[in-house]
JSON list of C-alpha atoms in Angstrom, two decimals:
[
{"chain": "U", "resi": 1, "resn": "MET", "atom": "CA", "xyz": [140.12, 73.91, 36.96]},
{"chain": "U", "resi": 2, "resn": "GLU", "atom": "CA", "xyz": [143.12, 73.25, 34.47]},
{"chain": "U", "resi": 3, "resn": "SER", "atom": "CA", "xyz": [142.59, 72.46, 31.28]},
{"chain": "U", "resi": 4, "resn": "THR", "atom": "CA", "xyz": [144.10, 68.83, 29.82]},
{"chain": "U", "resi": 5, "resn": "THR", "atom": "CA", "xyz": [144.11, 70.14, 26.23]},
{"chain": "U", "resi": 6, "resn": "ALA", "atom": "CA", "xyz": [147.22, 69.98, 24.34]},
{"chain": "U", "resi": 7, "resn": "TRP", "atom": "CA", "xyz": [148.96, 73.16, 23.86]},
{"chain": "U", "resi": 8, "resn": "GLY", "atom": "CA", "xyz": [148.41, 74.43, 20.03]},
{"chain": "U", "resi": 9, "resn": "ASP", "atom": "CA", "xyz": [144.79, 72.63, 20.13]},
{"chain": "U", "resi": 10, "resn": "ALA", "atom": "CA", "xyz": [142.69, 75.28, 18.93]},
{"chain": "U", "resi": 11, "resn": "GLU", "atom": "CA", "xyz": [139.48, 73.34, 18.48]},
{"chain": "U", "resi": 12, "resn": "GLY", "atom": "CA", "xyz": [139.98, 71.30, 21.61]},
{"chain": "U", "resi": 13, "resn": "ARG", "atom": "CA", "xyz": [140.48, 74.86, 23.57]},
{"chain": "U", "resi": 14, "resn": "ARG", "atom": "CA", "xyz": [137.13, 76.34, 21.66]},
{"chain": "U", "resi": 15, "resn": "ARG", "atom": "CA", "xyz": [135.43, 72.98, 22.78]},
{"chain": "U", "resi": 16, "resn": "ASP", "atom": "CA", "xyz": [136.74, 73.17, 26.46]},
{"chain": "U", "resi": 17, "resn": "ILE", "atom": "CA", "xyz": [135.56, 76.97, 26.57]},
{"chain": "U", "resi": 18, "resn": "LEU", "atom": "CA", "xyz": [132.24, 76.27, 24.98]},
{"chain": "U", "resi": 19, "resn": "ALA", "atom": "CA", "xyz": [131.44, 73.24, 27.67]},
{"chain": "U", "resi": 20, "resn": "SER", "atom": "CA", "xyz": [132.50, 75.69, 30.52]},
{"chain": "U", "resi": 21, "resn": "ALA", "atom": "CA", "xyz": [129.76, 78.40, 29.31]},
{"chain": "U", "resi": 22, "resn": "GLU", "atom": "CA", "xyz": [127.25, 75.52, 28.56]},
{"chain": "U", "resi": 23, "resn": "LYS", "atom": "CA", "xyz": [127.54, 74.57, 32.25]},
{"chain": "U", "resi": 24, "resn": "LEU", "atom": "CA", "xyz": [127.44, 77.95, 33.49]},
{"chain": "U", "resi": 25, "resn": "LEU", "atom": "CA", "xyz": [124.23, 78.85, 31.33]},
{"chain": "U", "resi": 26, "resn": "ALA", "atom": "CA", "xyz": [122.56, 75.70, 32.38]},
{"chain": "U", "resi": 27, "resn": "GLU", "atom": "CA", "xyz": [123.38, 76.68, 36.34]},
{"chain": "U", "resi": 28, "resn": "ALA", "atom": "CA", "xyz": [122.89, 80.30, 36.28]},
{"chain": "U", "resi": 29, "resn": "GLY", "atom": "CA", "xyz": [121.34, 81.48, 33.10]},
{"chain": "U", "resi": 30, "resn": "TYR", "atom": "CA", "xyz": [122.90, 84.55, 30.99]},
{"chain": "U", "resi": 31, "resn": "ALA", "atom": "CA", "xyz": [123.62, 86.60, 34.18]},
{"chain": "U", "resi": 32, "resn": "GLY", "atom": "CA", "xyz": [126.27, 84.23, 35.26]},
{"chain": "U", "resi": 33, "resn": "LEU", "atom": "CA", "xyz": [127.79, 83.88, 31.86]},
{"chain": "U", "resi": 34, "resn": "THR", "atom": "CA", "xyz": [130.95, 85.94, 32.64]},
{"chain": "U", "resi": 35, "resn": "MET", "atom": "CA", "xyz": [134.44, 85.80, 30.84]},
{"chain": "U", "resi": 36, "resn": "ARG", "atom": "CA", "xyz": [135.95, 85.45, 33.59]},
{"chain": "U", "resi": 37, "resn": "ALA", "atom": "CA", "xyz": [133.84, 82.16, 34.72]},
{"chain": "U", "resi": 38, "resn": "ILE", "atom": "CA", "xyz": [133.75, 80.73, 31.64]},
{"chain": "U", "resi": 39, "resn": "ALA", "atom": "CA", "xyz": [137.75, 80.95, 31.42]},
{"chain": "U", "resi": 40, "resn": "VAL", "atom": "CA", "xyz": [138.16, 79.85, 34.98]},
{"chain": "U", "resi": 41, "resn": "GLY", "atom": "CA", "xyz": [135.95, 76.64, 34.16]},
{"chain": "U", "resi": 42, "resn": "ALA", "atom": "CA", "xyz": [137.84, 75.92, 30.74]},
{"chain": "U", "resi": 43, "resn": "GLY", "atom": "CA", "xyz": [141.20, 76.09, 32.50]},
{"chain": "U", "resi": 44, "resn": "VAL", "atom": "CA", "xyz": [142.24, 79.17, 30.37]},
{"chain": "U", "resi": 45, "resn": "SER", "atom": "CA", "xyz": [143.40, 82.59, 31.18]},
{"chain": "U", "resi": 46, "resn": "SER", "atom": "CA", "xyz": [141.17, 85.40, 30.06]},
{"chain": "U", "resi": 47, "resn": "GLY", "atom": "CA", "xyz": [143.70, 86.49, 27.55]},
{"chain": "U", "resi": 48, "resn": "THR", "atom": "CA", "xyz": [143.05, 83.02, 25.84]},
{"chain": "U", "resi": 49, "resn": "LEU", "atom": "CA", "xyz": [139.36, 83.15, 26.01]},
{"chain": "U", "resi": 50, "resn": "TYR", "atom": "CA", "xyz": [139.42, 86.75, 24.27]},
{"chain": "U", "resi": 51, "resn": "GLN", "atom": "CA", "xyz": [141.65, 85.23, 21.27]},
{"chain": "U", "resi": 52, "resn": "TYR", "atom": "CA", "xyz": [138.48, 82.87, 20.62]},
{"chain": "U", "resi": 53, "resn": "PHE", "atom": "CA", "xyz": [135.55, 85.12, 21.42]},
{"chain": "U", "resi": 54, "resn": "ASP", "atom": "CA", "xyz": [134.82, 89.01, 21.62]},
{"chain": "U", "resi": 55, "resn": "GLY", "atom": "CA", "xyz": [132.54, 88.39, 24.78]},
{"chain": "U", "resi": 56, "resn": "LYS", "atom": "CA", "xyz": [129.77, 86.65, 26.54]},
{"chain": "U", "resi": 57, "resn": "GLU", "atom": "CA", "xyz": [127.31, 87.51, 23.78]},
{"chain": "U", "resi": 58, "resn": "ASP", "atom": "CA", "xyz": [129.42, 85.71, 21.11]},
{"chain": "U", "resi": 59, "resn": "VAL", "atom": "CA", "xyz": [130.01, 82.79, 23.65]},
{"chain": "U", "resi": 60, "resn": "PHE", "atom": "CA", "xyz": [125.97, 82.59, 23.80]},
{"chain": "U", "resi": 61, "resn": "VAL", "atom": "CA", "xyz": [125.28, 82.60, 19.99]},
{"chain": "U", "resi": 62, "resn": "ALA", "atom": "CA", "xyz": [127.80, 80.21, 19.29]},
{"chain": "U", "resi": 63, "resn": "LEU", "atom": "CA", "xyz": [126.56, 77.80, 22.03]},
{"chain": "U", "resi": 64, "resn": "MET", "atom": "CA", "xyz": [122.74, 78.50, 20.41]},
{"chain": "U", "resi": 65, "resn": "ALA", "atom": "CA", "xyz": [124.20, 78.09, 17.03]},
{"chain": "U", "resi": 66, "resn": "GLY", "atom": "CA", "xyz": [125.83, 74.70, 17.76]},
{"chain": "U", "resi": 67, "resn": "ARG", "atom": "CA", "xyz": [122.89, 73.36, 19.37]},
{"chain": "U", "resi": 68, "resn": "LEU", "atom": "CA", "xyz": [120.68, 74.37, 16.34]},
{"chain": "U", "resi": 69, "resn": "GLU", "atom": "CA", "xyz": [123.11, 72.90, 13.58]},
{"chain": "U", "resi": 70, "resn": "SER", "atom": "CA", "xyz": [123.09, 69.69, 15.65]},
{"chain": "U", "resi": 71, "resn": "LEU", "atom": "CA", "xyz": [119.27, 69.72, 15.27]},
{"chain": "U", "resi": 72, "resn": "GLN", "atom": "CA", "xyz": [119.42, 70.49, 11.36]},
{"chain": "U", "resi": 73, "resn": "VAL", "atom": "CA", "xyz": [121.71, 67.49, 10.87]},
{"chain": "U", "resi": 74, "resn": "THR", "atom": "CA", "xyz": [119.06, 65.36, 12.88]},
{"chain": "U", "resi": 75, "resn": "LEU", "atom": "CA", "xyz": [116.02, 66.64, 10.61]},
{"chain": "U", "resi": 76, "resn": "ASP", "atom": "CA", "xyz": [117.88, 66.04, 7.50]},
{"chain": "U", "resi": 77, "resn": "GLY", "atom": "CA", "xyz": [119.11, 62.37, 8.45]},
{"chain": "U", "resi": 78, "resn": "LEU", "atom": "CA", "xyz": [115.60, 61.42, 9.64]},
{"chain": "U", "resi": 79, "resn": "ASP", "atom": "CA", "xyz": [113.50, 58.60, 8.17]},
{"chain": "U", "resi": 80, "resn": "ARG", "atom": "CA", "xyz": [110.82, 60.01, 6.42]},
{"chain": "U", "resi": 81, "resn": "GLY", "atom": "CA", "xyz": [108.42, 57.39, 7.03]},
{"chain": "U", "resi": 82, "resn": "ILE", "atom": "CA", "xyz": [107.83, 57.76, 10.55]},
{"chain": "U", "resi": 83, "resn": "GLY", "atom": "CA", "xyz": [105.18, 60.24, 10.32]},
{"chain": "U", "resi": 84, "resn": "ILE", "atom": "CA", "xyz": [104.70, 63.57, 11.42]},
{"chain": "U", "resi": 85, "resn": "ALA", "atom": "CA", "xyz": [103.82, 62.55, 14.93]},
{"chain": "U", "resi": 86, "resn": "GLY", "atom": "CA", "xyz": [106.76, 60.50, 14.99]},
{"chain": "U", "resi": 87, "resn": "LEU", "atom": "CA", "xyz": [109.08, 63.26, 13.59]},
{"chain": "U", "resi": 88, "resn": "CYS", "atom": "CA", "xyz": [108.14, 65.74, 16.48]},
{"chain": "U", "resi": 89, "resn": "LYS", "atom": "CA", "xyz": [108.94, 63.07, 19.05]},
{"chain": "U", "resi": 90, "resn": "GLU", "atom": "CA", "xyz": [112.24, 62.11, 17.61]},
{"chain": "U", "resi": 91, "resn": "ILE", "atom": "CA", "xyz": [113.33, 65.95, 17.48]},
{"chain": "U", "resi": 92, "resn": "LEU", "atom": "CA", "xyz": [111.67, 66.63, 21.01]},
{"chain": "U", "resi": 93, "resn": "PRO", "atom": "CA", "xyz": [114.55, 65.79, 23.17]},
{"chain": "U", "resi": 94, "resn": "GLN", "atom": "CA", "xyz": [117.26, 68.02, 21.62]},
{"chain": "U", "resi": 95, "resn": "VAL", "atom": "CA", "xyz": [114.51, 70.88, 21.39]},
{"chain": "U", "resi": 96, "resn": "ARG", "atom": "CA", "xyz": [114.00, 70.23, 25.32]},
{"chain": "U", "resi": 97, "resn": "GLU", "atom": "CA", "xyz": [117.87, 70.56, 25.72]},
{"chain": "U", "resi": 98, "resn": "ILE", "atom": "CA", "xyz": [117.89, 73.97, 23.79]},
{"chain": "U", "resi": 99, "resn": "TRP", "atom": "CA", "xyz": [115.35, 74.85, 25.79]},
{"chain": "U", "resi": 100, "resn": "ARG", "atom": "CA", "xyz": [116.45, 73.75, 29.09]},
{"chain": "U", "resi": 101, "resn": "LEU", "atom": "CA", "xyz": [119.98, 75.64, 28.26]},
{"chain": "U", "resi": 102, "resn": "PHE", "atom": "CA", "xyz": [118.66, 78.98, 26.75]},
{"chain": "U", "resi": 103, "resn": "GLY", "atom": "CA", "xyz": [114.94, 78.95, 28.22]},
{"chain": "U", "resi": 104, "resn": "ARG", "atom": "CA", "xyz": [115.59, 81.44, 30.93]},
{"chain": "U", "resi": 105, "resn": "SER", "atom": "CA", "xyz": [117.73, 83.28, 28.42]},
{"chain": "U", "resi": 106, "resn": "ALA", "atom": "CA", "xyz": [114.99, 83.74, 25.96]},
{"chain": "U", "resi": 107, "resn": "GLN", "atom": "CA", "xyz": [114.97, 87.67, 25.78]},
{"chain": "U", "resi": 108, "resn": "GLN", "atom": "CA", "xyz": [118.65, 87.60, 25.40]},
{"chain": "U", "resi": 109, "resn": "TRP", "atom": "CA", "xyz": [118.45, 85.35, 22.20]},
{"chain": "U", "resi": 110, "resn": "GLN", "atom": "CA", "xyz": [115.48, 87.64, 20.94]},
{"chain": "U", "resi": 111, "resn": "ALA", "atom": "CA", "xyz": [117.46, 90.92, 21.49]},
{"chain": "U", "resi": 112, "resn": "LYS", "atom": "CA", "xyz": [120.75, 89.77, 20.66]},
{"chain": "U", "resi": 113, "resn": "VAL", "atom": "CA", "xyz": [120.29, 87.31, 17.60]},
{"chain": "U", "resi": 114, "resn": "LEU", "atom": "CA", "xyz": [116.99, 87.59, 16.27]},
{"chain": "U", "resi": 115, "resn": "ALA", "atom": "CA", "xyz": [116.18, 91.30, 16.66]},
{"chain": "U", "resi": 116, "resn": "GLY", "atom": "CA", "xyz": [117.48, 94.14, 14.06]},
{"chain": "U", "resi": 117, "resn": "GLY", "atom": "CA", "xyz": [119.84, 96.44, 14.71]},
{"chain": "U", "resi": 118, "resn": "PRO", "atom": "CA", "xyz": [123.73, 96.56, 14.92]},
{"chain": "U", "resi": 119, "resn": "ARG", "atom": "CA", "xyz": [124.84, 93.16, 15.80]},
{"chain": "U", "resi": 120, "resn": "GLY", "atom": "CA", "xyz": [127.95, 91.11, 15.99]},
{"chain": "U", "resi": 121, "resn": "LYS", "atom": "CA", "xyz": [129.20, 88.70, 13.18]},
{"chain": "U", "resi": 122, "resn": "ARG", "atom": "CA", "xyz": [128.78, 85.65, 15.28]},
{"chain": "U", "resi": 123, "resn": "ALA", "atom": "CA", "xyz": [125.10, 87.09, 16.14]},
{"chain": "U", "resi": 124, "resn": "VAL", "atom": "CA", "xyz": [124.19, 87.37, 12.47]},
{"chain": "U", "resi": 125, "resn": "ALA", "atom": "CA", "xyz": [125.71, 84.17, 11.49]},
{"chain": "U", "resi": 126, "resn": "SER", "atom": "CA", "xyz": [123.53, 82.59, 14.57]},
{"chain": "U", "resi": 127, "resn": "ALA", "atom": "CA", "xyz": [120.47, 83.94, 12.99]},
{"chain": "U", "resi": 128, "resn": "THR", "atom": "CA", "xyz": [121.13, 82.29, 9.84]},
{"chain": "U", "resi": 129, "resn": "VAL", "atom": "CA", "xyz": [121.55, 78.86, 11.25]},
{"chain": "U", "resi": 130, "resn": "PHE", "atom": "CA", "xyz": [118.14, 79.50, 13.07]},
{"chain": "U", "resi": 131, "resn": "ARG", "atom": "CA", "xyz": [116.59, 80.09, 9.71]},
{"chain": "U", "resi": 132, "resn": "LYS", "atom": "CA", "xyz": [118.48, 77.24, 8.08]},
{"chain": "U", "resi": 133, "resn": "MET", "atom": "CA", "xyz": [117.39, 74.90, 10.89]},
{"chain": "U", "resi": 134, "resn": "ALA", "atom": "CA", "xyz": [113.64, 76.02, 10.45]},
{"chain": "U", "resi": 135, "resn": "ARG", "atom": "CA", "xyz": [113.93, 75.53, 6.48]},
{"chain": "U", "resi": 136, "resn": "ALA", "atom": "CA", "xyz": [115.32, 72.19, 7.40]},
{"chain": "U", "resi": 137, "resn": "LEU", "atom": "CA", "xyz": [112.38, 71.68, 9.79]},
{"chain": "U", "resi": 138, "resn": "ASP", "atom": "CA", "xyz": [109.87, 72.88, 7.08]},
{"chain": "U", "resi": 139, "resn": "ARG", "atom": "CA", "xyz": [111.49, 70.49, 4.49]},
{"chain": "U", "resi": 140, "resn": "ALA", "atom": "CA", "xyz": [111.27, 67.34, 6.82]},
{"chain": "U", "resi": 141, "resn": "LEU", "atom": "CA", "xyz": [107.64, 68.10, 7.48]},
{"chain": "U", "resi": 142, "resn": "HIS", "atom": "CA", "xyz": [106.37, 68.30, 3.86]},
{"chain": "U", "resi": 143, "resn": "GLU", "atom": "CA", "xyz": [108.93, 65.40, 2.95]},
{"chain": "U", "resi": 144, "resn": "THR", "atom": "CA", "xyz": [107.48, 63.18, 5.48]},
{"chain": "U", "resi": 145, "resn": "ALA", "atom": "CA", "xyz": [103.70, 64.20, 4.66]},
{"chain": "U", "resi": 146, "resn": "ALA", "atom": "CA", "xyz": [104.58, 63.23, 1.40]},
{"chain": "U", "resi": 147, "resn": "ALA", "atom": "CA", "xyz": [105.71, 60.19, 2.24]},
{"chain": "U", "resi": 148, "resn": "SER", "atom": "CA", "xyz": [102.32, 58.87, 3.30]},
{"chain": "U", "resi": 149, "resn": "GLY", "atom": "CA", "xyz": [100.47, 60.68, 0.24]},
{"chain": "U", "resi": 150, "resn": "ARG", "atom": "CA", "xyz": [99.46, 63.94, 2.25]},
{"chain": "U", "resi": 151, "resn": "THR", "atom": "CA", "xyz": [100.00, 67.60, 2.10]},
{"chain": "U", "resi": 152, "resn": "LEU", "atom": "CA", "xyz": [100.28, 70.28, 4.54]},
{"chain": "U", "resi": 153, "resn": "VAL", "atom": "CA", "xyz": [98.67, 73.54, 4.87]},
{"chain": "U", "resi": 154, "resn": "ASP", "atom": "CA", "xyz": [100.34, 76.01, 2.65]},
{"chain": "U", "resi": 155, "resn": "HIS", "atom": "CA", "xyz": [101.54, 78.81, 4.92]},
{"chain": "U", "resi": 156, "resn": "PRO", "atom": "CA", "xyz": [104.79, 80.40, 5.39]},
{"chain": "U", "resi": 157, "resn": "ALA", "atom": "CA", "xyz": [104.06, 80.24, 8.89]},
{"chain": "U", "resi": 158, "resn": "MET", "atom": "CA", "xyz": [103.60, 76.60, 9.64]},
{"chain": "U", "resi": 159, "resn": "ALA", "atom": "CA", "xyz": [107.46, 75.51, 10.42]},
{"chain": "U", "resi": 160, "resn": "TYR", "atom": "CA", "xyz": [107.44, 78.33, 12.87]},
{"chain": "U", "resi": 161, "resn": "TRP", "atom": "CA", "xyz": [103.99, 77.21, 14.63]},
{"chain": "U", "resi": 162, "resn": "VAL", "atom": "CA", "xyz": [105.46, 73.73, 15.07]},
{"chain": "U", "resi": 163, "resn": "TRP", "atom": "CA", "xyz": [108.52, 74.90, 16.40]},
{"chain": "U", "resi": 164, "resn": "ASP", "atom": "CA", "xyz": [106.92, 77.10, 18.92]},
{"chain": "U", "resi": 165, "resn": "SER", "atom": "CA", "xyz": [104.54, 74.04, 19.61]},
{"chain": "U", "resi": 166, "resn": "LEU", "atom": "CA", "xyz": [107.57, 72.02, 20.49]},
{"chain": "U", "resi": 167, "resn": "ILE", "atom": "CA", "xyz": [109.20, 74.79, 22.41]},
{"chain": "U", "resi": 168, "resn": "GLY", "atom": "CA", "xyz": [106.23, 75.04, 24.61]},
{"chain": "U", "resi": 169, "resn": "LEU", "atom": "CA", "xyz": [105.68, 71.17, 25.28]},
{"chain": "U", "resi": 170, "resn": "ALA", "atom": "CA", "xyz": [109.66, 71.30, 26.08]},
{"chain": "U", "resi": 171, "resn": "ASP", "atom": "CA", "xyz": [109.01, 74.00, 28.58]},
{"chain": "U", "resi": 172, "resn": "ASP", "atom": "CA", "xyz": [106.11, 71.81, 30.26]},
{"chain": "U", "resi": 173, "resn": "ILE", "atom": "CA", "xyz": [108.79, 68.92, 30.43]},
{"chain": "U", "resi": 174, "resn": "VAL", "atom": "CA", "xyz": [111.41, 71.24, 31.68]},
{"chain": "U", "resi": 175, "resn": "HIS", "atom": "CA", "xyz": [109.21, 72.31, 34.41]},
{"chain": "U", "resi": 176, "resn": "GLY", "atom": "CA", "xyz": [106.94, 69.38, 35.16]},
{"chain": "U", "resi": 177, "resn": "GLY", "atom": "CA", "xyz": [103.63, 71.24, 34.48]},
{"chain": "U", "resi": 178, "resn": "SER", "atom": "CA", "xyz": [101.71, 68.43, 33.42]},
{"chain": "U", "resi": 179, "resn": "LEU", "atom": "CA", "xyz": [103.14, 65.88, 36.24]},
{"chain": "U", "resi": 180, "resn": "GLN", "atom": "CA", "xyz": [101.30, 68.32, 38.55]},
{"chain": "U", "resi": 181, "resn": "ALA", "atom": "CA", "xyz": [98.21, 67.65, 36.71]},
{"chain": "U", "resi": 182, "resn": "ARG", "atom": "CA", "xyz": [99.17, 63.82, 37.27]},
{"chain": "U", "resi": 183, "resn": "VAL", "atom": "CA", "xyz": [99.49, 63.75, 33.25]},
{"chain": "U", "resi": 184, "resn": "SER", "atom": "CA", "xyz": [102.63, 61.70, 32.56]},
{"chain": "U", "resi": 185, "resn": "THR", "atom": "CA", "xyz": [105.04, 62.86, 30.14]},
{"chain": "U", "resi": 186, "resn": "ASN", "atom": "CA", "xyz": [104.86, 60.07, 27.61]},
{"chain": "U", "resi": 187, "resn": "ARG", "atom": "CA", "xyz": [100.98, 60.57, 27.34]},
{"chain": "U", "resi": 188, "resn": "LEU", "atom": "CA", "xyz": [101.49, 64.60, 26.97]},
{"chain": "U", "resi": 189, "resn": "VAL", "atom": "CA", "xyz": [104.08, 63.90, 24.55]},
{"chain": "U", "resi": 190, "resn": "ASP", "atom": "CA", "xyz": [101.82, 61.53, 22.42]},
{"chain": "U", "resi": 191, "resn": "PHE", "atom": "CA", "xyz": [99.04, 63.92, 22.61]},
{"chain": "U", "resi": 192, "resn": "ALA", "atom": "CA", "xyz": [101.09, 67.11, 21.44]},
{"chain": "U", "resi": 193, "resn": "ALA", "atom": "CA", "xyz": [102.53, 65.02, 18.50]},
{"chain": "U", "resi": 194, "resn": "GLU", "atom": "CA", "xyz": [99.77, 64.08, 17.62]},
{"chain": "U", "resi": 195, "resn": "ALA", "atom": "CA", "xyz": [97.82, 67.50, 17.95]},
{"chain": "U", "resi": 196, "resn": "ILE", "atom": "CA", "xyz": [100.67, 69.02, 15.99]},
{"chain": "U", "resi": 197, "resn": "GLU", "atom": "CA", "xyz": [100.24, 66.41, 13.16]},
{"chain": "U", "resi": 198, "resn": "ARG", "atom": "CA", "xyz": [96.30, 67.36, 12.88]},
{"chain": "U", "resi": 199, "resn": "GLY", "atom": "CA", "xyz": [97.14, 70.93, 13.06]},
{"chain": "U", "resi": 200, "resn": "ILE", "atom": "CA", "xyz": [99.15, 71.23, 10.12]},
{"chain": "U", "resi": 201, "resn": "VAL", "atom": "CA", "xyz": [97.71, 68.33, 7.76]},
{"chain": "U", "resi": 202, "resn": "ALA", "atom": "CA", "xyz": [95.68, 69.97, 4.78]},
{"chain": "U", "resi": 203, "resn": "MET", "atom": "CA", "xyz": [91.92, 68.65, 4.50]},
{"chain": "U", "resi": 204, "resn": "PRO", "atom": "CA", "xyz": [91.17, 66.43, 2.12]}
]
């Protein structure tokens, strides 16, 4: 595929590269994410690709960081009057897309971004983006609860539990698990969002 991005447009070239990588990741997972295939899909040479990224790990974490940053922007901008269940349902489409793209590569995300040990600068930066997103989620949940005169359970794992619950819900939607039991996606989402709300609101 020949790139149509203008010569000298570095940001456009980077977008082309990431778009190519995201398509490969969605189709074949981390194993299919090779620098050669990314270059072909972006319409650039391998040499050009390495001017932007050191390797496929860097591409992978850049893709994840971009999705997490977008989710953080959504969280910061949500109306706090929609309620906690409403907040969960509002961000679920983005969480679902994150899981659709990265779910098959969850072990790579854990090993290359969240785990300790030597990591590239981009991997460290992506882990930082994840923590910022988690803080944005925690803040949005507390502010949304406060808008309706309620408080949340006081526990440092609360936002991470909500995140994991949403990931589990996203996994079911992506793979159609509830549909096999003849439970519609809308009913599942409504039930799960309300269950999350009940699980984190402090008892009076």
